[in-house]
mmCIF file of C-alpha atoms in Angstrom:
data_model
loop_
_atom_site.group_PDB
_atom_site.id
_atom_site.type_symbol
_atom_site.label_atom_id
_atom_site.label_comp_id
_atom_site.label_asym_id
_atom_site.label_seq_id
_atom_site.Cartn_x
_atom_site.Cartn_y
_atom_site.Cartn_z
ATOM 1 C CA MET C 1 10.437 -80.159 105.336
ATOM 2 C CA THR C 2 11.065 -83.890 105.175
ATOM 3 C CA ARG C 3 8.502 -85.728 107.311
ATOM 4 C CA VAL C 4 10.088 -88.677 109.100
ATOM 5 C CA ALA C 5 8.120 -91.236 111.121
ATOM 6 C CA ILE C 6 10.385 -92.794 113.766
ATOM 7 C CA VAL C 7 9.100 -96.173 114.970
ATOM 8 C CA ILE C 8 10.609 -97.814 118.059
ATOM 9 C CA ASP C 9 9.832 -100.806 120.284
ATOM 10 C CA SER C 10 9.501 -98.705 123.455
ATOM 11 C CA LEU C 11 10.421 -95.365 124.969
ATOM 12 C CA GLN C 12 11.917 -96.774 128.143
ATOM 13 C CA THR C 13 15.363 -95.418 128.976
ATOM 14 C CA GLY C 14 18.045 -96.864 126.696
ATOM 15 C CA GLY C 15 20.579 -96.068 124.015
ATOM 16 C CA ALA C 16 18.198 -96.136 121.044
ATOM 17 C CA GLN C 17 15.751 -93.938 122.925
ATOM 18 C CA LYS C 18 18.478 -91.387 123.705
ATOM 19 C CA LEU C 19 19.288 -91.290 120.009
ATOM 20 C CA ILE C 20 15.706 -90.367 119.234
ATOM 21 C CA THR C 21 15.680 -87.541 121.785
ATOM 22 C CA ALA C 22 18.910 -86.224 120.250
ATOM 23 C CA PHE C 23 17.444 -86.541 116.749
ATOM 24 C CA THR C 24 14.291 -84.616 117.627
ATOM 25 C CA SER C 25 16.348 -81.895 119.327
ATOM 26 C CA GLN C 26 18.296 -81.242 116.118
ATOM 27 C CA SER C 27 15.852 -82.117 113.340
ATOM 28 C CA SER C 28 14.361 -78.687 112.620
ATOM 29 C CA LYS C 29 17.832 -77.266 111.890
ATOM 30 C CA TYR C 30 18.164 -79.798 109.084
ATOM 31 C CA GLY C 31 14.726 -79.433 107.505
ATOM 32 C CA ILE C 32 13.291 -82.571 109.139
ATOM 33 C CA GLU C 33 9.875 -82.818 110.803
ATOM 34 C CA PRO C 34 9.823 -85.947 113.010
ATOM 35 C CA VAL C 35 6.929 -87.834 114.537
ATOM 36 C CA VAL C 36 7.610 -90.686 116.975
ATOM 37 C CA ILE C 37 5.587 -93.903 117.140
ATOM 38 C CA ASN C 38 6.066 -95.922 120.324
ATOM 39 C CA LEU C 39 5.057 -99.598 120.112
ATOM 40 C CA GLY C 40 5.486 -100.193 123.852
ATOM 41 C CA LYS C 41 2.911 -99.808 126.603
ATOM 42 C CA THR C 42 4.709 -97.147 128.613
ATOM 43 C CA GLY C 43 7.580 -94.767 128.254
ATOM 44 C CA SER C 44 10.052 -92.965 130.472
ATOM 45 C CA THR C 45 8.665 -89.570 131.440
ATOM 46 C CA ALA C 46 12.107 -88.058 130.920
ATOM 47 C CA ILE C 47 12.355 -89.514 127.396
ATOM 48 C CA LEU C 48 8.818 -88.405 126.482
ATOM 49 C CA ASP C 49 9.414 -84.901 127.822
ATOM 50 C CA ALA C 50 12.740 -84.608 125.988
ATOM 51 C CA ILE C 51 11.046 -85.511 122.695
ATOM 52 C CA GLU C 52 7.940 -83.380 123.090
ATOM 53 C CA VAL C 53 9.767 -80.261 124.308
ATOM 54 C CA HIS C 54 11.146 -79.903 120.780
ATOM 55 C CA GLY C 55 7.686 -80.066 119.220
ATOM 56 C CA ALA C 56 7.723 -83.662 118.029
ATOM 57 C CA LYS C 57 4.480 -85.581 118.528
ATOM 58 C CA VAL C 58 4.530 -89.022 120.150
ATOM 59 C CA PHE C 59 1.919 -91.690 119.384
ATOM 60 C CA THR C 60 1.794 -94.818 121.552
ATOM 61 C CA ILE C 61 0.218 -97.726 119.671
ATOM 62 C CA THR C 62 0.077 -100.904 121.751
ATOM 63 C CA ALA C 63 -1.255 -104.321 120.801
ATOM 64 C CA GLY C 64 -1.634 -107.715 122.403
ATOM 65 C CA SER C 65 0.618 -109.312 119.824
ATOM 66 C CA LEU C 66 3.323 -108.392 117.350
ATOM 67 C CA PHE C 67 1.044 -109.813 114.663
ATOM 68 C CA SER C 68 -1.898 -107.509 115.432
ATOM 69 C CA LEU C 69 -3.523 -106.656 112.106
ATOM 70 C CA SER C 70 -5.290 -103.626 113.580
ATOM 71 C CA ARG C 71 -1.979 -102.052 114.596
ATOM 72 C CA LEU C 72 -0.453 -102.846 111.220
ATOM 73 C CA ARG C 73 -3.439 -101.238 109.473
ATOM 74 C CA TRP C 74 -3.120 -98.201 111.754
ATOM 75 C CA LEU C 75 0.539 -97.763 110.780
ATOM 76 C CA VAL C 76 -0.218 -98.004 107.069
ATOM 77 C CA GLN C 77 -3.055 -95.485 107.328
ATOM 78 C CA PHE C 78 -1.026 -93.137 109.512
ATOM 79 C CA PHE C 79 1.916 -93.134 107.090
ATOM 80 C CA ARG C 80 -0.444 -92.280 104.238
ATOM 81 C CA ASP C 81 -2.646 -89.729 105.990
ATOM 82 C CA SER C 82 0.306 -87.916 107.582
ATOM 83 C CA HIS C 83 2.143 -87.664 104.261
ATOM 84 C CA ILE C 84 5.232 -89.316 105.705
ATOM 85 C CA ASP C 85 8.261 -89.129 103.395
ATOM 86 C CA ILE C 86 10.494 -91.672 105.165
ATOM 87 C CA VAL C 87 9.918 -94.241 107.904
ATOM 88 C CA HIS C 88 12.871 -94.879 110.209
ATOM 89 C CA ALA C 89 12.650 -97.965 112.461
ATOM 90 C CA HIS C 90 14.713 -98.832 115.540
ATOM 91 C CA LEU C 91 14.920 -102.239 117.274
ATOM 92 C CA LEU C 92 13.403 -105.652 116.593
ATOM 93 C CA TYR C 93 9.606 -105.210 116.639
ATOM 94 C CA ALA C 94 9.790 -101.832 114.919
ATOM 95 C CA ASN C 95 12.022 -103.200 112.154
ATOM 96 C CA ILE C 96 9.469 -105.925 111.448
ATOM 97 C CA LEU C 97 6.257 -103.888 111.651
ATOM 98 C CA ALA C 98 7.498 -100.641 110.127
ATOM 99 C CA SER C 99 9.158 -102.330 107.161
ATOM 100 C CA VAL C 100 5.948 -104.174 106.274
ATOM 101 C CA ALA C 101 3.657 -101.179 106.859
ATOM 102 C CA ALA C 102 5.885 -98.788 104.916
ATOM 103 C CA SER C 103 6.067 -101.213 102.009
ATOM 104 C CA VAL C 104 2.264 -101.457 101.885
ATOM 105 C CA ALA C 105 2.023 -97.652 102.060
ATOM 106 C CA ARG C 106 4.692 -97.387 99.324
ATOM 107 C CA ILE C 107 6.968 -95.268 101.487
ATOM 108 C CA PRO C 108 10.738 -95.829 101.802
ATOM 109 C CA VAL C 109 11.891 -97.284 105.124
ATOM 110 C CA VAL C 110 15.262 -97.290 106.875
ATOM 111 C CA CYS C 111 15.731 -100.075 109.453
ATOM 112 C CA THR C 112 18.420 -99.711 112.132
ATOM 113 C CA LEU C 113 20.515 -102.425 113.809
ATOM 114 C CA HIS C 114 21.837 -101.432 117.233
ATOM 115 C CA SER C 115 23.725 -104.507 118.440
ATOM 116 C CA THR C 116 26.104 -107.182 117.206
ATOM 117 C CA HIS C 117 24.014 -109.800 118.978
ATOM 118 C CA THR C 118 20.819 -111.642 118.077
ATOM 119 C CA GLU C 119 18.593 -112.640 120.967
ATOM 120 C CA GLN C 120 18.578 -116.156 122.456
ATOM 121 C CA GLY C 121 15.668 -118.516 123.059
ATOM 122 C CA TRP C 122 13.485 -120.168 120.439
ATOM 123 C CA ARG C 123 10.854 -117.412 120.380
ATOM 124 C CA LEU C 124 13.386 -114.622 119.917
ATOM 125 C CA ARG C 125 15.288 -116.650 117.338
ATOM 126 C CA LEU C 126 12.064 -116.907 115.351
ATOM 127 C CA LEU C 127 11.555 -113.157 115.634
ATOM 128 C CA ASN C 128 15.135 -112.559 114.482
ATOM 129 C CA ALA C 129 14.497 -114.817 111.492
ATOM 130 C CA LEU C 130 11.309 -112.865 110.720
ATOM 131 C CA GLU C 131 13.244 -109.606 111.021
ATOM 132 C CA ASP C 132 15.803 -110.959 108.522
ATOM 133 C CA ILE C 133 13.052 -111.749 106.018
ATOM 134 C CA CYS C 134 11.351 -108.370 106.442
ATOM 135 C CA LEU C 135 14.574 -106.395 106.094
ATOM 136 C CA ARG C 136 15.698 -108.345 103.041
ATOM 137 C CA LYS C 137 12.329 -107.979 101.350
ATOM 138 C CA PHE C 138 10.972 -104.603 102.484
ATOM 139 C CA ALA C 139 13.727 -102.342 103.881
ATOM 140 C CA THR C 140 14.817 -99.619 101.500
ATOM 141 C CA ARG C 141 18.081 -99.280 103.428
ATOM 142 C CA ILE C 142 19.561 -101.231 106.324
ATOM 143 C CA LEU C 143 21.555 -99.139 108.763
ATOM 144 C CA ALA C 144 24.020 -100.133 111.515
ATOM 145 C CA VAL C 145 25.312 -97.923 114.337
ATOM 146 C CA GLY C 146 28.902 -99.137 113.908
ATOM 147 C CA GLN C 147 31.261 -101.114 111.697
ATOM 148 C CA GLU C 148 31.250 -104.191 113.931
ATOM 149 C CA VAL C 149 27.463 -104.155 114.087
ATOM 150 C CA ALA C 150 27.348 -104.086 110.284
ATOM 151 C CA ALA C 151 29.915 -106.884 110.025
ATOM 152 C CA ALA C 152 28.049 -109.051 112.541
ATOM 153 C CA HIS C 153 24.842 -108.859 110.501
ATOM 154 C CA HIS C 154 26.323 -108.896 107.001
ATOM 155 C CA GLY C 155 25.624 -112.577 106.323
ATOM 156 C CA ARG C 156 21.965 -112.105 107.186
ATOM 157 C CA TYR C 157 21.325 -109.908 104.144
ATOM 158 C CA PRO C 158 23.052 -111.404 101.096
ATOM 159 C CA GLY C 159 23.302 -108.960 98.247
ATOM 160 C CA ARG C 160 22.378 -106.008 100.466
ATOM 161 C CA VAL C 161 24.648 -103.192 101.623
ATOM 162 C CA VAL C 162 24.479 -102.373 105.324
ATOM 163 C CA ASP C 163 25.124 -98.641 105.726
ATOM 164 C CA VAL C 164 26.967 -97.396 108.814
ATOM 165 C CA ILE C 165 26.236 -94.180 110.693
ATOM 166 C CA PRO C 166 27.920 -94.132 114.117
ATOM 167 C CA ASN C 167 25.894 -92.771 117.006
ATOM 168 C CA GLY C 168 26.041 -89.073 117.802
ATOM 169 C CA ILE C 169 25.925 -87.264 121.134
ATOM 170 C CA PRO C 170 25.582 -83.664 122.312
ATOM 171 C CA GLU C 171 28.484 -81.844 123.882
ATOM 172 C CA PRO C 172 27.604 -81.223 127.529
ATOM 173 C CA GLU C 173 27.628 -77.838 129.189
ATOM 174 C CA ASP C 174 30.548 -77.102 131.473
ATOM 175 C CA VAL C 175 29.953 -78.213 135.056
ATOM 176 C CA PRO C 176 31.216 -75.702 137.655
ATOM 177 C CA ASP C 177 33.835 -76.985 140.084
ATOM 178 C CA GLN C 178 31.481 -76.247 142.973
ATOM 179 C CA THR C 179 28.760 -78.474 141.481
ATOM 180 C CA ARG C 180 31.288 -81.192 140.751
ATOM 181 C CA GLU C 181 32.616 -81.223 144.307
ATOM 182 C CA ARG C 182 29.114 -81.151 145.777
ATOM 183 C CA LEU C 183 28.062 -84.180 143.722
ATOM 184 C CA ARG C 184 31.238 -86.068 144.629
ATOM 185 C CA SER C 185 30.541 -85.427 148.292
ATOM 186 C CA GLU C 186 26.837 -86.328 148.074
ATOM 187 C CA LEU C 187 27.447 -89.553 146.181
ATOM 188 C CA ALA C 188 30.732 -90.832 147.511
ATOM 189 C CA GLY C 189 31.184 -89.273 150.938
ATOM 190 C CA ASP C 190 34.545 -88.113 152.260
ATOM 191 C CA LYS C 191 36.847 -87.221 149.394
ATOM 192 C CA PRO C 192 37.430 -90.523 147.584
ATOM 193 C CA ASP C 193 40.678 -90.799 145.652
ATOM 194 C CA VAL C 194 38.927 -91.903 142.449
ATOM 195 C CA ILE C 195 35.300 -92.353 141.419
ATOM 196 C CA LEU C 196 34.626 -94.970 138.750
ATOM 197 C CA ILE C 197 31.317 -94.591 136.910
ATOM 198 C CA THR C 198 29.212 -96.835 134.706
ATOM 199 C CA VAL C 199 25.872 -95.934 133.111
ATOM 200 C CA GLY C 200 23.449 -98.442 131.619
ATOM 201 C CA ARG C 201 20.621 -100.898 132.045
ATOM 202 C CA PHE C 202 21.122 -103.585 134.700
ATOM 203 C CA GLU C 203 20.779 -106.441 132.230
ATOM 204 C CA PRO C 204 22.905 -109.582 131.612
ATOM 205 C CA SER C 205 24.579 -108.111 128.525
ATOM 206 C CA LYS C 206 26.260 -105.398 130.640
ATOM 207 C CA GLY C 207 28.377 -107.875 132.615
ATOM 208 C CA TYR C 208 27.855 -105.994 135.875
ATOM 209 C CA HIS C 209 28.609 -109.031 138.042
ATOM 210 C CA ASP C 210 32.071 -109.016 136.453
ATOM 211 C CA MET C 211 32.411 -105.315 137.237
ATOM 212 C CA VAL C 212 31.566 -105.737 140.908
ATOM 213 C CA GLU C 213 33.968 -108.678 141.163
ATOM 214 C CA ALA C 214 36.712 -106.615 139.506
ATOM 215 C CA PHE C 215 36.035 -103.732 141.900
ATOM 216 C CA LYS C 216 36.409 -106.081 144.872
ATOM 217 C CA LEU C 217 39.854 -107.081 143.604
ATOM 218 C CA LEU C 218 40.736 -103.443 143.063
ATOM 219 C CA GLN C 219 39.477 -102.251 146.433
ATOM 220 C CA ARG C 220 41.797 -104.635 148.286
ATOM 221 C CA LYS C 221 44.616 -102.333 147.144
ATOM 222 C CA ASN C 222 42.847 -98.975 147.519
ATOM 223 C CA ARG C 223 39.909 -98.596 149.889
ATOM 224 C CA LYS C 224 39.295 -94.963 148.951
ATOM 225 C CA LEU C 225 37.946 -95.897 145.531
ATOM 226 C CA LYS C 226 34.215 -95.636 144.813
ATOM 227 C CA LEU C 227 32.149 -97.274 142.060
ATOM 228 C CA LEU C 228 29.067 -95.357 140.930
ATOM 229 C CA MET C 229 26.578 -97.545 139.030
ATOM 230 C CA VAL C 230 23.803 -95.527 137.373
ATOM 231 C CA GLY C 231 20.680 -97.195 135.976
ATOM 232 C CA SER C 232 18.087 -99.838 136.727
ATOM 233 C CA GLY C 233 16.873 -103.094 135.252
ATOM 234 C CA SER C 234 16.141 -106.766 135.859
ATOM 235 C CA LEU C 235 19.472 -107.472 137.599
ATOM 236 C CA HIS C 236 19.400 -104.520 139.981
ATOM 237 C CA GLU C 237 18.547 -106.578 143.064
ATOM 238 C CA SER C 238 20.997 -109.330 142.063
ATOM 239 C CA ILE C 239 23.797 -106.759 141.851
ATOM 240 C CA ARG C 240 22.732 -105.258 145.163
ATOM 241 C CA SER C 241 22.925 -108.727 146.731
ATOM 242 C CA GLN C 242 26.393 -109.300 145.284
ATOM 243 C CA VAL C 243 27.553 -105.942 146.642
ATOM 244 C CA GLU C 244 26.316 -106.864 150.115
ATOM 245 C CA THR C 245 27.830 -110.366 149.974
ATOM 246 C CA LEU C 246 31.229 -108.929 149.041
ATOM 247 C CA GLU C 247 30.895 -106.287 151.789
ATOM 248 C CA LEU C 248 31.140 -103.424 149.322
ATOM 249 C CA GLY C 249 28.125 -101.485 150.552
ATOM 250 C CA GLN C 250 30.240 -98.477 151.566
ATOM 251 C CA SER C 251 32.132 -98.368 148.263
ATOM 252 C CA VAL C 252 29.619 -99.259 145.519
ATOM 253 C CA ILE C 253 26.854 -96.703 144.996
ATOM 254 C CA LEU C 254 23.747 -97.991 143.211
ATOM 255 C CA ALA C 255 22.339 -94.653 142.117
ATOM 256 C CA GLY C 256 19.296 -95.914 140.187
ATOM 257 C CA GLU C 257 17.838 -93.908 137.305
ATOM 258 C CA ARG C 258 19.262 -90.396 137.109
ATOM 259 C CA HIS C 259 18.547 -87.466 134.818
ATOM 260 C CA ASP C 260 21.796 -85.606 135.511
ATOM 261 C CA ILE C 261 24.163 -87.943 133.673
ATOM 262 C CA PRO C 262 26.392 -85.155 132.239
ATOM 263 C CA GLN C 263 26.928 -83.778 135.756
ATOM 264 C CA LEU C 264 27.644 -87.244 137.169
ATOM 265 C CA LEU C 265 30.166 -87.955 134.422
ATOM 266 C CA ALA C 266 31.871 -84.611 135.016
ATOM 267 C CA SER C 267 32.085 -85.467 138.720
ATOM 268 C CA SER C 268 33.779 -88.834 138.112
ATOM 269 C CA ASP C 269 37.306 -89.877 137.169
ATOM 270 C CA ILE C 270 37.121 -93.048 135.034
ATOM 271 C CA PHE C 271 34.333 -94.529 132.921
ATOM 272 C CA VAL C 272 34.137 -98.324 133.014
ATOM 273 C CA SER C 273 32.186 -100.778 130.845
ATOM 274 C CA SER C 274 32.156 -104.543 131.444
ATOM 275 C CA SER C 275 29.726 -105.473 128.651
ATOM 276 C CA HIS C 276 29.534 -108.952 127.162
ATOM 277 C CA ARG C 277 27.962 -107.550 123.996
ATOM 278 C CA GLU C 278 27.395 -104.079 122.590
ATOM 279 C CA GLY C 279 26.896 -102.095 119.437
ATOM 280 C CA LEU C 280 28.271 -98.585 119.861
ATOM 281 C CA PRO C 281 27.184 -97.632 123.406
ATOM 282 C CA LEU C 282 26.002 -94.064 123.845
ATOM 283 C CA SER C 283 27.099 -94.046 127.470
ATOM 284 C CA LEU C 284 30.692 -94.606 126.367
ATOM 285 C CA LEU C 285 30.486 -91.757 123.839
ATOM 286 C CA GLU C 286 28.965 -89.504 126.501
ATOM 287 C CA ALA C 287 31.867 -90.337 128.805
ATOM 288 C CA MET C 288 34.333 -89.467 126.043
ATOM 289 C CA MET C 289 32.589 -86.135 125.469
ATOM 290 C CA ALA C 290 32.886 -85.523 129.231
ATOM 291 C CA ALA C 291 36.683 -85.997 128.925
ATOM 292 C CA LEU C 292 36.818 -89.221 130.920
ATOM 293 C CA PRO C 293 39.410 -91.934 130.283
ATOM 294 C CA ILE C 294 37.822 -95.264 129.356
ATOM 295 C CA VAL C 295 38.277 -98.824 130.599
ATOM 296 C CA ALA C 296 36.028 -101.135 128.570
ATOM 297 C CA THR C 297 35.685 -104.632 127.204
ATOM 298 C CA SER C 298 36.523 -105.504 123.607
ATOM 299 C CA VAL C 299 32.984 -106.051 122.332
ATOM 300 C CA GLY C 300 31.058 -104.508 119.460
ATOM 301 C CA ASP C 301 32.566 -101.308 118.118
ATOM 302 C CA ILE C 302 34.345 -100.404 121.354
ATOM 303 C CA PRO C 303 37.826 -101.494 120.112
ATOM 304 C CA ASN C 304 37.340 -99.323 117.007
ATOM 305 C CA VAL C 305 36.490 -96.291 119.126
ATOM 306 C CA VAL C 306 38.707 -96.531 122.211
ATOM 307 C CA THR C 307 42.321 -96.015 121.140
ATOM 308 C CA GLU C 308 45.299 -96.555 123.436
ATOM 309 C CA GLU C 309 45.632 -92.762 123.730
ATOM 310 C CA MET C 310 42.245 -92.506 125.429
ATOM 311 C CA GLY C 311 41.699 -95.725 127.348
ATOM 312 C CA ILE C 312 42.323 -99.392 127.945
ATOM 313 C CA VAL C 313 40.386 -102.223 126.301
ATOM 314 C CA VAL C 314 40.320 -105.666 127.950
ATOM 315 C CA PRO C 315 38.672 -109.000 127.087
ATOM 316 C CA PRO C 316 35.086 -109.508 128.284
ATOM 317 C CA ARG C 317 34.296 -111.857 131.190
ATOM 318 C CA GLN C 318 37.751 -111.345 132.725
ATOM 319 C CA PRO C 319 37.292 -109.480 136.038
ATOM 320 C CA ALA C 320 40.983 -109.749 136.945
ATOM 321 C CA GLU C 321 42.061 -108.019 133.731
ATOM 322 C CA LEU C 322 39.378 -105.377 134.192
ATOM 323 C CA ALA C 323 40.664 -104.757 137.726
ATOM 324 C CA ALA C 324 44.273 -104.492 136.526
ATOM 325 C CA ALA C 325 43.345 -101.898 133.881
ATOM 326 C CA LEU C 326 41.383 -99.860 136.418
ATOM 327 C CA GLU C 327 44.258 -99.965 138.890
ATOM 328 C CA GLU C 328 46.638 -98.753 136.179
ATOM 329 C CA LEU C 329 44.570 -95.608 135.654
ATOM 330 C CA ALA C 330 43.440 -95.146 139.258
ATOM 331 C CA THR C 331 47.072 -94.692 140.320
ATOM 332 C CA SER C 332 48.006 -92.243 137.526
ATOM 333 C CA PRO C 333 46.144 -88.890 137.638
ATOM 334 C CA GLU C 334 48.224 -87.318 134.871
ATOM 335 C CA ARG C 335 47.606 -90.229 132.523
ATOM 336 C CA ARG C 336 43.885 -89.983 133.250
ATOM 337 C CA ARG C 337 43.892 -86.312 132.295
ATOM 338 C CA GLU C 338 45.797 -86.950 129.061
ATOM 339 C CA MET C 339 43.471 -89.802 128.084
ATOM 340 C CA GLY C 340 40.414 -87.720 128.929
ATOM 341 C CA ARG C 341 41.559 -84.902 126.665
ATOM 342 C CA ALA C 342 42.198 -87.360 123.822
ATOM 343 C CA ALA C 343 38.773 -88.946 124.359
ATOM 344 C CA LYS C 344 36.996 -85.587 124.150
ATOM 345 C CA ASP C 345 38.892 -84.584 121.012
ATOM 346 C CA ARG C 346 37.873 -87.813 119.278
ATOM 347 C CA ALA C 347 34.257 -87.483 120.409
ATOM 348 C CA ARG C 348 34.038 -83.952 119.012
ATOM 349 C CA GLN C 349 35.563 -84.927 115.673
ATOM 350 C CA GLU C 350 33.739 -88.217 115.061
ATOM 351 C CA TYR C 351 30.564 -88.349 117.151
ATOM 352 C CA SER C 352 29.159 -84.840 117.522
ATOM 353 C CA LEU C 353 25.460 -84.289 116.826
ATOM 354 C CA ASP C 354 26.270 -82.095 113.828
ATOM 355 C CA VAL C 355 28.396 -84.793 112.172
ATOM 356 C CA TRP C 356 25.728 -87.400 112.961
ATOM 357 C CA MET C 357 22.818 -85.355 111.626
ATOM 358 C CA GLN C 358 24.675 -84.449 108.422
ATOM 359 C CA ARG C 359 25.186 -88.155 107.771
ATOM 360 C CA TYR C 360 21.469 -88.775 108.302
ATOM 361 C CA VAL C 361 20.515 -85.952 105.951
ATOM 362 C CA ARG C 362 22.721 -87.408 103.208
ATOM 363 C CA LEU C 363 21.208 -90.859 103.737
ATOM 364 C CA TYR C 364 17.634 -89.536 103.631
ATOM 365 C CA SER C 365 18.338 -87.488 100.504
ATOM 366 C CA ASP C 366 19.761 -90.544 98.781
ATOM 367 C CA VAL C 367 16.792 -92.678 99.856
ATOM 368 C CA LEU C 368 14.243 -90.135 98.612
ATOM 369 C CA ARG C 369 16.064 -89.649 95.316
ATOM 370 C CA SER C 370 16.237 -93.401 94.674
ATOM 371 C CA HIS C 371 12.588 -93.850 95.668
ATOM 372 C CA LYS C 372 11.493 -91.105 93.278
ATOM 373 C CA ILE C 373 13.436 -92.695 90.414
ATOM 374 C CA ARG C 374 11.876 -96.102 91.109
ATOM 375 C CA SER C 375 8.407 -94.559 91.307
ATOM 376 C CA ILE C 376 8.851 -92.965 87.862
ATOM 377 C CA GLU C 377 10.125 -96.220 86.419
#
């Protein structure tokens, strides 16, 4: 078995965290024994349960500062004592700490980039600069979740290759028609014509104010539409206020955190994303696997994934164009079905868990082989 230590900033609900739950669910089939190290103070119970149910141990190692020497020493000692073969880091803090600790422990480390964007503000810019230095100096391999993510970061690592492994997602179980109709009724009331769904954190990068504005434009033409917004975050109350101001309280459902996303997707008609920045969003891939047509903004790897056969891509920060694309699909049930079928076919071929895990296994094998050669030299 290959022992892999996965290090991540936190285990709160998010795309990177979902990847880890998927990884731990599949790892034993591929000869991988994972252990997860959470650098954050708390974690989502659902995420923790999903990891531990597959036998992976989770260690939460908090510190008052990124630069805590005691936590760094703990990581080095843990990597050594646990006979870790590869360290795999996800997100900013983990990329910094894990790359340094793995280098000290003389263990190869893979560092993953999840977004095309670097954070704003002087403190975060300094952390991004530190991440650049650590990845250039200590990372055995630098990995991106999509081609656009790799391209966006290429100039940060001169002379280094940024590998690309697109995100993978499980294929959901079939949802019975009875369950689907019950959920539609519970969430949206009396038989709406079309339910639009979005899933994600309520954060500025998701452009949710644009989405609500676009829905207002759309609803003027069809009042039987519903918008289901699943998730929570710092902008939740701001979005709620906007919904109330625009008198959309009967049409926009703020569902909060949910643990039945596959069922909600199967009960909806169109997946919509209004993001201002992205990498390769898992929620979009999940919607594809659920056979939903896609309306999304042209950020990150979305234009490389969403073809014209399976959805419509519009510029970010343009609510009117988002509304026009949604109206185009909302009024064409047959086109929605055709696009949904095409989306599911592409998801199965390109983004299944099996394809994703096989790519990881090849990467790990290459990393271990190269590390062994360097150790002999």
